[in-house]
Short mmCIF file of C-alpha atoms and ligand atoms in Angstrom, two decimals:
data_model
loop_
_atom_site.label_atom_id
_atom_site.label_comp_id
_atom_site.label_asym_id
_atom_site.label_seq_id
_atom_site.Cartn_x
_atom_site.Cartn_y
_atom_site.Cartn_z
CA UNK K 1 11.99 32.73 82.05
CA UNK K 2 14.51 34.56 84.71
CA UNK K 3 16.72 34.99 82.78
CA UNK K 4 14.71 36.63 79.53
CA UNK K 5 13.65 40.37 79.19
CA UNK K 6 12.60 42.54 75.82
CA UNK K 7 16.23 43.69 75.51
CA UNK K 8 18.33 39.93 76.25
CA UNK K 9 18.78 39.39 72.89
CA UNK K 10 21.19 42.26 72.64
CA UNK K 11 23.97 39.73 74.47
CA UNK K 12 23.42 37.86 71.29
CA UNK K 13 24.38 38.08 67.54
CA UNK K 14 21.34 40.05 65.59
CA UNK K 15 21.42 38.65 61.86
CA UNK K 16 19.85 41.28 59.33
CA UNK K 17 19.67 44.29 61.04
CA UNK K 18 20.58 48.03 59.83
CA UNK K 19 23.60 49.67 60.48
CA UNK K 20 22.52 53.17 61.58
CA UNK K 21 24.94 56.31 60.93
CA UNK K 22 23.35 58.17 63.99
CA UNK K 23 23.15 55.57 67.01
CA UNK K 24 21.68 58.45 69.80
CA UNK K 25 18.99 58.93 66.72
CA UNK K 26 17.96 54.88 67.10
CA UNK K 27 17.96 55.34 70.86
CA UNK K 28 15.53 58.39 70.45
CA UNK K 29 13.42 56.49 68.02
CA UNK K 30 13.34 53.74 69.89
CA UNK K 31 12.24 55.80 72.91
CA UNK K 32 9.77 57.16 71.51
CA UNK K 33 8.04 54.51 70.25
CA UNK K 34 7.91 52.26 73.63
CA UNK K 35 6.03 55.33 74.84
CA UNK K 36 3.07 54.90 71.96
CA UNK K 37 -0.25 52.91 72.62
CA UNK K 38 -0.34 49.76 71.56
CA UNK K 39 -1.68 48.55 68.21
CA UNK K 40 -3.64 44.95 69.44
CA UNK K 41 -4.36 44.14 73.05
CA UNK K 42 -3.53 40.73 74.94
CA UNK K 43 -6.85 39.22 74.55
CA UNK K 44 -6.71 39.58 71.37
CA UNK K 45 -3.46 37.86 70.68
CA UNK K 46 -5.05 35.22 73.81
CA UNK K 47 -7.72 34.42 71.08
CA UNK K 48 -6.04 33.82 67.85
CA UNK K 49 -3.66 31.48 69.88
CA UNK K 50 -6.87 29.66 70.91
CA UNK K 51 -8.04 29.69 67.82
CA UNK K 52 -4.43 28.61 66.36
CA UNK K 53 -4.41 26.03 69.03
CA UNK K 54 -7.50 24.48 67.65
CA UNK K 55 -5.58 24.73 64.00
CA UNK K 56 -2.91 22.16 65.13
CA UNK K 57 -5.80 19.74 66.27
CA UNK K 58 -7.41 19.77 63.00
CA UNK K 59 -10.43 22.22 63.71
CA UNK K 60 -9.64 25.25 61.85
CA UNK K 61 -7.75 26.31 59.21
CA UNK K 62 -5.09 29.45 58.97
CA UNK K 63 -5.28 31.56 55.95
CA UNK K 64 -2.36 33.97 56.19
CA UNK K 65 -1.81 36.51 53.29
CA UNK K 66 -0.36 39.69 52.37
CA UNK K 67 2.16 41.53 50.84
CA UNK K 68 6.19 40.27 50.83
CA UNK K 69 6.93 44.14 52.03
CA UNK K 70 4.00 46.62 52.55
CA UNK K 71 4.84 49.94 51.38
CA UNK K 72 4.51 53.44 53.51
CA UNK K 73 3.27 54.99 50.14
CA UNK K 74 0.21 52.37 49.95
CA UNK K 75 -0.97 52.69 52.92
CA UNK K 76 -3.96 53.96 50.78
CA UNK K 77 -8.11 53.17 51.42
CA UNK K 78 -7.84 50.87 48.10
CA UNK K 79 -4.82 48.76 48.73
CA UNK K 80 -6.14 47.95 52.16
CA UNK K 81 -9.77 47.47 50.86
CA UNK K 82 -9.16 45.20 48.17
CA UNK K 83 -6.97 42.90 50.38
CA UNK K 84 -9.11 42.71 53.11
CA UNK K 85 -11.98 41.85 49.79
CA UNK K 86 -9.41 39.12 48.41
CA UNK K 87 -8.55 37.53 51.67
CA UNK K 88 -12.48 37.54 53.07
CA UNK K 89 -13.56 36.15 50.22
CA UNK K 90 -10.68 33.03 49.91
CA UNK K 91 -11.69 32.36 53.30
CA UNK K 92 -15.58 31.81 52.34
CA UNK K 93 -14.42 30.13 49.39
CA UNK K 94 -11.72 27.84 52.24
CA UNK K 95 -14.35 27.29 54.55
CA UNK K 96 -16.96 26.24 52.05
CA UNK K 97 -14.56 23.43 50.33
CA UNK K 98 -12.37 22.33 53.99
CA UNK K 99 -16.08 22.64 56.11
CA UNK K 100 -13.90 24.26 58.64
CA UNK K 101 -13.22 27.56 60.34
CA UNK K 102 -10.90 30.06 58.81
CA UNK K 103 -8.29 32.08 60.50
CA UNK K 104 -8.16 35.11 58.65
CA UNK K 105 -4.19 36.68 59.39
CA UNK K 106 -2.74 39.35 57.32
CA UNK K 107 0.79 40.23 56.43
CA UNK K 108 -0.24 43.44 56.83
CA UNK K 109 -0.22 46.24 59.61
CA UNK K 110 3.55 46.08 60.14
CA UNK K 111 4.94 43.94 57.70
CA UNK K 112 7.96 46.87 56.60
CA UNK K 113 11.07 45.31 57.32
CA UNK K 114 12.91 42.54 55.24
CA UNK K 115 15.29 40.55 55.50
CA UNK K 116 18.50 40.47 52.63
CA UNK K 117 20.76 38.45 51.17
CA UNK K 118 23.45 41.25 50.57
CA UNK K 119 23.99 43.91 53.23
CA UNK K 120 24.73 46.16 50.29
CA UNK K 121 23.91 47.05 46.29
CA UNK K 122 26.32 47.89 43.37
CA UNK K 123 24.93 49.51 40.33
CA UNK K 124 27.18 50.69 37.60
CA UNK K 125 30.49 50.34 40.00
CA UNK K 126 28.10 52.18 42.94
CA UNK K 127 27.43 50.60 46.34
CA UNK K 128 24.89 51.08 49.04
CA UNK K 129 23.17 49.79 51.69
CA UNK K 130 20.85 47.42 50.11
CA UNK K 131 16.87 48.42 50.36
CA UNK K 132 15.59 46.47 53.75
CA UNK K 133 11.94 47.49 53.75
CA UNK K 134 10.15 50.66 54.50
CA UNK K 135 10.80 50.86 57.97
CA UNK K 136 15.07 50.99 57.29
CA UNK K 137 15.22 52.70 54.17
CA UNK K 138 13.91 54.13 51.11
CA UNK K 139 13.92 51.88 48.01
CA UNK K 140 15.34 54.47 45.30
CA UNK K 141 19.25 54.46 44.64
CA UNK K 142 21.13 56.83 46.20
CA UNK K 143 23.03 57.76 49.57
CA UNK K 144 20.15 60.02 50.76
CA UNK K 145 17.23 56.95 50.58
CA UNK K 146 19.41 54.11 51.32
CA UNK K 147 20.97 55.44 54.85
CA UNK K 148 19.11 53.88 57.30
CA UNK K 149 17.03 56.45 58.64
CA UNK K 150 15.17 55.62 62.65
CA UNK K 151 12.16 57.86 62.34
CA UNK K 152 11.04 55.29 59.56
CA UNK K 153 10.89 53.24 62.32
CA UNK K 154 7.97 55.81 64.04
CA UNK K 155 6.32 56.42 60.81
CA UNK K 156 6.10 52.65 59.73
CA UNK K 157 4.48 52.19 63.60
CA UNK K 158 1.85 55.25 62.70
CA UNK K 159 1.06 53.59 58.85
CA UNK K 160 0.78 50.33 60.87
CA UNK K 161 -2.22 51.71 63.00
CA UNK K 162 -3.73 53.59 60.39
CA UNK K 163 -3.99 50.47 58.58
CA UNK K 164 -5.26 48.55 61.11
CA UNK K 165 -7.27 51.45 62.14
CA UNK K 166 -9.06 51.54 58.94
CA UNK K 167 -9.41 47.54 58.50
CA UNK K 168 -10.75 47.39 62.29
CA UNK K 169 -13.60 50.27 61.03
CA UNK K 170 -14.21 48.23 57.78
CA UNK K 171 -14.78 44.94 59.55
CA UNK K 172 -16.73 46.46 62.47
CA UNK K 173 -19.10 48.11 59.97
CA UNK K 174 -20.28 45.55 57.66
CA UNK K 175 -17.31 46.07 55.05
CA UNK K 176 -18.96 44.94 51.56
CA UNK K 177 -21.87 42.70 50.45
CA UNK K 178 -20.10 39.43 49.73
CA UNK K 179 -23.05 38.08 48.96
CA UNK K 180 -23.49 39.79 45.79
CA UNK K 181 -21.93 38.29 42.86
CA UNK K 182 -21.04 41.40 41.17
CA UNK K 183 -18.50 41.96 44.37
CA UNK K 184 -16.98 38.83 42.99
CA UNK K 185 -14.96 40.07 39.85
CA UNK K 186 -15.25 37.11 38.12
CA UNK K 187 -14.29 37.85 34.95
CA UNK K 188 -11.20 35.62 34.74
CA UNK K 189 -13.49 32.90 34.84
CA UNK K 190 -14.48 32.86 31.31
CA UNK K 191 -10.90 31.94 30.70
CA UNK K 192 -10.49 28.73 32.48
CA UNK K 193 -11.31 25.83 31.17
CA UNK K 194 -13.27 25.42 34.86
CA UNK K 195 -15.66 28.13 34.16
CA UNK K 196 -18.69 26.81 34.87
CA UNK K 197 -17.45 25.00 37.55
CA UNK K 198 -15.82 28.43 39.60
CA UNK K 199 -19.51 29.82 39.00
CA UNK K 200 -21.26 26.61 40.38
CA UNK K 201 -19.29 27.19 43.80
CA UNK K 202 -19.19 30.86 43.81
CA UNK K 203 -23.00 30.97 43.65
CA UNK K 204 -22.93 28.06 45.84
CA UNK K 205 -21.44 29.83 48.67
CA UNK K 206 -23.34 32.92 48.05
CA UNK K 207 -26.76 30.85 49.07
CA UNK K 208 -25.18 29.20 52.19
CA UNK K 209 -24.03 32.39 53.03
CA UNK K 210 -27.77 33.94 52.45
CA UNK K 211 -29.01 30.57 54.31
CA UNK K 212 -26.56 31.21 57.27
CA UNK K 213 -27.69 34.53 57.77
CA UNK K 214 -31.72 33.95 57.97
CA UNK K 215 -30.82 31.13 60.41
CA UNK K 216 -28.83 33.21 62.59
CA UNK K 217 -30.64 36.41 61.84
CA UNK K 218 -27.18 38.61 60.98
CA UNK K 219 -25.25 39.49 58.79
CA UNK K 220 -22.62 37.36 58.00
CA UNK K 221 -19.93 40.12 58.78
CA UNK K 222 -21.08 40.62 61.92
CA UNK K 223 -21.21 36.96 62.74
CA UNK K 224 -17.53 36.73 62.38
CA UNK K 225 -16.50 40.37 63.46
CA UNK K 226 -12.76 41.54 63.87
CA UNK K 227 -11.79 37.86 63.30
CA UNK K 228 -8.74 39.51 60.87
CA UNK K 229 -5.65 39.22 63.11
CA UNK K 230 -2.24 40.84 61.91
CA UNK K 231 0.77 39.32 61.13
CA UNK K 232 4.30 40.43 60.15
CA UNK K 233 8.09 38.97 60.50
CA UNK K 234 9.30 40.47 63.54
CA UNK K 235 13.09 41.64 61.92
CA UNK K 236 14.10 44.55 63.37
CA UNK K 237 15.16 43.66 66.66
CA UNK K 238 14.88 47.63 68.12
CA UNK K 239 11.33 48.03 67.12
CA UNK K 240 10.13 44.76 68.40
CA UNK K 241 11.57 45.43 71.59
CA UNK K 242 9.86 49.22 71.89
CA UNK K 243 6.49 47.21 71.23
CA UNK K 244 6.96 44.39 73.92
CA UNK K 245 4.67 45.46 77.07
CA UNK K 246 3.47 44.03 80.31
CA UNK K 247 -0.35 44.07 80.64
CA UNK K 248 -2.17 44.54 83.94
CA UNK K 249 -3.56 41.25 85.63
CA UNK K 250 -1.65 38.88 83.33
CA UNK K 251 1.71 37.30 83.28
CA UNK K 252 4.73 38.09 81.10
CA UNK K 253 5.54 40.21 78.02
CA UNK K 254 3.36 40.63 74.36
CA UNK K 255 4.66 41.66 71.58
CA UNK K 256 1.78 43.94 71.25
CA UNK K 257 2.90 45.36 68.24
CA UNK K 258 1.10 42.36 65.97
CA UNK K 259 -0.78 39.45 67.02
CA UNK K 260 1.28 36.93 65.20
CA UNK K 261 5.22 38.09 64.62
CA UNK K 262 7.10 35.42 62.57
CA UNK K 263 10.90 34.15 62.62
CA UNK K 264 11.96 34.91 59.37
CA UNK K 265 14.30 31.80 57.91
CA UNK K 266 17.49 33.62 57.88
CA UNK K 267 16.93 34.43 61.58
CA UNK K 268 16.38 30.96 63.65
CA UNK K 269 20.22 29.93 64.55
CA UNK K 270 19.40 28.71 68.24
CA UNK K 271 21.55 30.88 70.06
CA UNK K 272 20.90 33.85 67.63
CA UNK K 273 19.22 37.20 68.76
CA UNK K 274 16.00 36.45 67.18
CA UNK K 275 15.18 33.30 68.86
CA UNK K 276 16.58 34.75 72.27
CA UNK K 277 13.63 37.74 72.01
CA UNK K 278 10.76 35.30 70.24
CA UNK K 279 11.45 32.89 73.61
CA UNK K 280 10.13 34.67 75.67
CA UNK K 281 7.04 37.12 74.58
CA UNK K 282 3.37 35.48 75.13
CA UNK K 283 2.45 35.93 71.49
CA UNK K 284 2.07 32.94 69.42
CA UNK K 285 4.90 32.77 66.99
CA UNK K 286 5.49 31.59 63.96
CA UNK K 287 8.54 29.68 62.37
CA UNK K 288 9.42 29.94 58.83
CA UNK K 289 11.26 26.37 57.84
CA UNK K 290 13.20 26.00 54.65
CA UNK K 291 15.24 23.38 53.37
CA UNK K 292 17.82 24.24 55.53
CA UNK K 293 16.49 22.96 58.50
CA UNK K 294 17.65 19.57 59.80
CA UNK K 295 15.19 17.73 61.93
CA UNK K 296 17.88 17.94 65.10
CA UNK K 297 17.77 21.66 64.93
CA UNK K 298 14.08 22.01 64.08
CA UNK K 299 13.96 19.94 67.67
CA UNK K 300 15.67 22.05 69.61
CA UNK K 301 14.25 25.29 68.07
CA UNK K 302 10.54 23.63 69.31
CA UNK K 303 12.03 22.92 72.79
CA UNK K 304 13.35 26.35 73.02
CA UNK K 305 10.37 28.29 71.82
CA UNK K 306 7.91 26.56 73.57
CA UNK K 307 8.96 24.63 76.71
CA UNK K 308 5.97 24.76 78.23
CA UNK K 309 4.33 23.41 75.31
CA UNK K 310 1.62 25.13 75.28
CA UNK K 311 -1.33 24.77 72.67
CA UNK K 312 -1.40 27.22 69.43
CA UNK K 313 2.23 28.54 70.61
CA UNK K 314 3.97 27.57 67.57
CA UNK K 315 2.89 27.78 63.86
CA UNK K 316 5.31 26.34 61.33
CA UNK K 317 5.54 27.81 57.97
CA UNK K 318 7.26 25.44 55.72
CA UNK K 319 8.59 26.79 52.36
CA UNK K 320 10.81 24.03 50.61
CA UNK K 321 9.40 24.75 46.51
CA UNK K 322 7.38 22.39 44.57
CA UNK K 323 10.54 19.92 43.64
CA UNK K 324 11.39 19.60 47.84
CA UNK K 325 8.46 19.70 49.73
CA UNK K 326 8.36 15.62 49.82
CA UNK K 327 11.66 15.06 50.60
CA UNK K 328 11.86 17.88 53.21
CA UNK K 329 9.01 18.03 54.63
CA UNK K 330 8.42 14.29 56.10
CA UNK K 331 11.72 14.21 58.59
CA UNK K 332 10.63 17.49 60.33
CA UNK K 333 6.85 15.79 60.78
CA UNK K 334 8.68 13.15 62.58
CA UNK K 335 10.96 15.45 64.61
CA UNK K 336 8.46 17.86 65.40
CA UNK K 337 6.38 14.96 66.92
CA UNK K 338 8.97 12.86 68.43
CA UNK K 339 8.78 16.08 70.80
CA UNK K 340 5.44 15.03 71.57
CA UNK K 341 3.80 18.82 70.39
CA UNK K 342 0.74 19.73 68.57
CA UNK K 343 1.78 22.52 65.91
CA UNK K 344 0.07 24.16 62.92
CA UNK K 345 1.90 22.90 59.94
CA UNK K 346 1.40 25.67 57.23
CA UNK K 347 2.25 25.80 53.51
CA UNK K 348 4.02 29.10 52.57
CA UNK K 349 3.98 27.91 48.66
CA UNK K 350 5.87 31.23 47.56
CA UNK K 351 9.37 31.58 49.11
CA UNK K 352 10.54 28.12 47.43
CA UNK K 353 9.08 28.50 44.36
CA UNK K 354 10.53 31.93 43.29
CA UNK K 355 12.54 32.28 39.89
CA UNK K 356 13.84 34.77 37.78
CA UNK K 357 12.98 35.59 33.99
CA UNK K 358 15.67 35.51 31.20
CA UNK K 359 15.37 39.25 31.97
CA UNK K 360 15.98 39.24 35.73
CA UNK K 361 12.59 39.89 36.76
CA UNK K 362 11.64 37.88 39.88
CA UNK K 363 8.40 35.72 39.39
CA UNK K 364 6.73 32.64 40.77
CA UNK K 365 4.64 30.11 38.42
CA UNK K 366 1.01 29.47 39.49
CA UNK K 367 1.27 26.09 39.01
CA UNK K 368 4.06 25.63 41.09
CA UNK K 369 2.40 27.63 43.75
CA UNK K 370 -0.62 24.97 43.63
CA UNK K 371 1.73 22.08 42.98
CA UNK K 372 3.18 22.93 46.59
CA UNK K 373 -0.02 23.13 48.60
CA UNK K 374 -1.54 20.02 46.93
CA UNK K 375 1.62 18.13 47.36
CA UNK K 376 1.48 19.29 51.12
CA UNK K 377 -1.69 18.29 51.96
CA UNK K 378 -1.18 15.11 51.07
CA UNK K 379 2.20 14.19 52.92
CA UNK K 380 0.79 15.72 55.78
CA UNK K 381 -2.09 13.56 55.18
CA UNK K 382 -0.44 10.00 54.55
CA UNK K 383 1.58 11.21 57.60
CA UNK K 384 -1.38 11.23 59.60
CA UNK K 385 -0.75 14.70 60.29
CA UNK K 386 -2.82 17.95 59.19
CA UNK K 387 -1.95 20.63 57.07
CA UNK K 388 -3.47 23.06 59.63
CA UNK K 389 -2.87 26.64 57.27
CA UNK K 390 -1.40 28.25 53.93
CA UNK K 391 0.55 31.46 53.59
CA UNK K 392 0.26 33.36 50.64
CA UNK K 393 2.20 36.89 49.23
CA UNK K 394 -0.55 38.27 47.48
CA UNK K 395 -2.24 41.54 46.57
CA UNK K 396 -6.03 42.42 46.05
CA UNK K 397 -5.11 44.27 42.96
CA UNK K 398 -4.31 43.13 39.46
CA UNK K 399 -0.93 43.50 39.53
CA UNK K 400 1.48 41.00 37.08
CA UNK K 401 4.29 39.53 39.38
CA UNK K 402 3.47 36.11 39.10
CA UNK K 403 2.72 33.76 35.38
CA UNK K 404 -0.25 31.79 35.09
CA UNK K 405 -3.66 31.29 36.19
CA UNK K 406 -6.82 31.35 34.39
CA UNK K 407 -5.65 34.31 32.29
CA UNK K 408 -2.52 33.00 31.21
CA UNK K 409 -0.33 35.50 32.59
CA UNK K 410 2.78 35.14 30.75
CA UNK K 411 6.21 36.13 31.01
CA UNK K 412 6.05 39.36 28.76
CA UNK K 413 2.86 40.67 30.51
CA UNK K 414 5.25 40.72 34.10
CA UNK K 415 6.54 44.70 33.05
CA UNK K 416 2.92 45.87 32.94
CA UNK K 417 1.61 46.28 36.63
CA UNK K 418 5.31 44.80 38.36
CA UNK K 419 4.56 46.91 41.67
CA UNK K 420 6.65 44.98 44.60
CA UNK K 421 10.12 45.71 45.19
CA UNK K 422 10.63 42.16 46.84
CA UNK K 423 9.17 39.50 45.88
CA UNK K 424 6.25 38.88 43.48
CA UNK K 425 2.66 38.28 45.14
CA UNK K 426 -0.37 36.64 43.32
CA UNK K 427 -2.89 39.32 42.24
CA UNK K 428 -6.43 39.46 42.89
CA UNK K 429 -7.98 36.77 40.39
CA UNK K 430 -4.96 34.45 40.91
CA UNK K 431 -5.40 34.36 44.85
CA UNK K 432 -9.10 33.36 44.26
CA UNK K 433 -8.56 31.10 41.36
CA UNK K 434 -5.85 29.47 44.29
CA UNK K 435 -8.21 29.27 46.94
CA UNK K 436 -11.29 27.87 44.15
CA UNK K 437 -8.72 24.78 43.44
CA UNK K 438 -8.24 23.99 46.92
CA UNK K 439 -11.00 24.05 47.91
CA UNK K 440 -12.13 21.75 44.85
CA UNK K 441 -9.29 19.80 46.05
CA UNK K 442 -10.47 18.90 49.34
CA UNK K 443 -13.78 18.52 48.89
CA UNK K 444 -13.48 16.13 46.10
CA UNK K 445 -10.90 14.15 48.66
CA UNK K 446 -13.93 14.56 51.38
CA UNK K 447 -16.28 12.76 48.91
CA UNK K 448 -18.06 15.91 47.83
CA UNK K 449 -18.84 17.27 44.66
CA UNK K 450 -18.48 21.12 43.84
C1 PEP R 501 9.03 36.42 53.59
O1 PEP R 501 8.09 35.81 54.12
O2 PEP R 501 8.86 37.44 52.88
C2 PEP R 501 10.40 35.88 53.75
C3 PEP R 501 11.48 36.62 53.64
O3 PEP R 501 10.36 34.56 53.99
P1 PEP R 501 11.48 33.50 54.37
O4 PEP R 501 12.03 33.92 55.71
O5 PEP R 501 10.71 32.23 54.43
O6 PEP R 501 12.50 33.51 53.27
CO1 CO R 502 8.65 37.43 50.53
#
């Protein structure tokens, strides 16, 4: 890695990044921010790629879930509660129907910047810089929100660890009694057809849970304590930089900014500026893979992000939609191996899948979501590879972005709670209804009943 350092990857084309009116403002920013303590520490980041490591050999299992773009203006105690609720309680619901460990990995704690098809946005014969997440630019339309504005990228780093802050205190100190099944809001239930069968297994995990902890004399949240890592696509080239330190007594540079930063699908060309900075931090990194990919490039992108193929480096998120997946998905298997690495294969079922009403509202169909992780797990499986991890855009709130699900969400109930400005997450009864059938899923292919 001679040749690599935090800022190389300004030699090389950046895709997607802002075009600031006031460059000496971005340098100041910028400045600032490398001078900030860091939000996660190296061990940490050591651990999850331990943990990811034993992902890709079939021994654990990544749940990764979050918002599409957090929002400075939710960075609010119930937001961040009710995901962290949603998100620990798929994972018991995971772990109970896989019978393996969960990885528990937010988008969330930094995930403000996003990615966009247009560089700009015309209303009514009126064109601006197009909205590129919270830490660019405001959402609303006009001049004064949409200049890209670099303290956004200091306050987006302060809402970052004040949301980690906050999810670090709630983990430490017992969080919420998932045992109890009034924590559960189960109400949705009643709709599905599967009722009684969503009870048997809630209640079901509530008494291994209850078991677990008179065998091992704890409670359960402190038997798996601050095992919530944080995730988010690492976009902005500027900021990512400002967060990449050396640590004393190890070797190399972590993005210390998240445990797990992603390259986002518009951002992989090989001799890009994304790939050129991802190279060469010690983080493990995922790899977002759409239907673009070719399995020559998807080769080289593995060689050049890990060459020293090292175990849990490299997670990749594959995204193709319910209609793709099988013909996509089985030529990268087969180039991925032929380069003789172990990666964590993991189902983002959202970013193909998306649609837009008759009335131009963005939305994603349940049972396409579903359709794409079942079809996933078996390819991988009749490839004699594992489906090591799913990624889901979701909130722990009831919001309507998304049609279906045990309450029949429909296409006319999408205006009532439509709260992201990107792209449309699963609310909170969805997300467990989605982890419920997969877990069903694979138990019933283990043999088991549920
Ligand atoms: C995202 O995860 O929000 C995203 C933009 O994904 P992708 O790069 O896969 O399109
Ligand atoms: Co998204």
């Amino acid at each position: 890695m001679s040749d690599w350092t935090p800022s190389s990857w300004r030699a090389r084309p950046a895709g997607q990044q802002p075009t600031y009116p006031d460059e000496p403002a971005l340098d100041r920013a910028v400045a600032e921010l490398s001078t900030l303590p860091p939000l996660v520490t190296s061990w940490e980041v050591e651990r999850l790629k331990g943990q990811l490591a034993d992902a890709a050999a079939g021994r654990r299992f990544l749940l990764q879930g979050g918002a599409c773009a957090e929002r400075l203006d939710q960075c609010t105690a119930d937001v961040i509660t009710n995901k962290l609720k949603v998100l620990l309680q798929m994972s018991l619901v995971l772990t109970y129907g896989l019978k393996r460990r969960i990885i528990r990995v937010g988008r969330f704690a930094g995930q403000y910047a996003k990615p966009r098809s247009s560089d700009t946005e015309t209303r009514d014969g009126v064109t601006l810089p197009a909205y590129r997440g919270d830490l660019v630019n405001g959402a609303g339309f006009t001049a004064a929100e949409r200049t890209p504005d670099p303290d956004r990228l200091l306050r987006g780093y302060e809402a970052a660890a004040l949301t980690l802050n906050f999810i670090r205190a709630l983990v430490e100190g017992g969080f919420a009694d998932i045992r109890h099944p009034e924590y559960w809001d189960l109400e949705f239930v009643e709709h599905s057809p599967r009722a009684r069968e969503y009870q048997r297994m809630v209640e079901s995990i509530s008494d291994s849970v209850r078991f677990m902890e008179i065998l091992a004399d704890a409670h359960v949240s402190e038997m798996s304590r601050v095992d919530f890592f944080t995730s988010h696509e690492g976009l902005h080239l500027p900021y990512e930089q400002a967060v990449t330190r050396r640590v004393p007594r190890r070797d190399g540079w972590y993005n210390l900014g998240t445990h797990l930063p992603w390259l986002g699908m518009r951002t992989c060309e090989l001799d890009g500026a994304h790939v050129e900075y991802y190279r060469g931090i010690r983080n493990p990194i995922g790899v977002k893979v759409g239907p673009a990919m070719t399995p020559e490039w998807l080769g080289e992108l593995v060689e050049v992000l890990d060459p020293g193929r090292e175990p849990g480096r490299l997670t990749l998120i594959h995204r193709f939609g319910v209609g793709r997946v099988a013909s996509c998905l089985p030529p990268l298997v087969e180039a991925v191996r032929a380069t003789g690495r172990q990666v964590v294969w993991c189902c983002d079922p959202m970013h193909g899948n998306t649609e837009k009403t008759a009335d131009g509202i963005k939305t994603r169909r349940f049972d396409n979501i579903l359709g794409e992780v079942e079809a996933s797990f078996d390819i991988h499986h009749e490839l004699g590879s594992y489906l090591g991890g799913i990624h889901f855009e979701l909130s722990g709130d009831n919001v309507t972005e998304c049609i279906g699900g045990a309450r029949g969400l429909a296409e006319a109930d999408l205006r009532r709670a439509y709260e992201s400005r990107v792209d449309p997450r699963l609310n909170y009864e969805q997300s467990l209804e989605m982890a419920l059938l997969i877990a069903r899923k694979m138990a019933t292919r283990n043999g088991r009943q549920v």
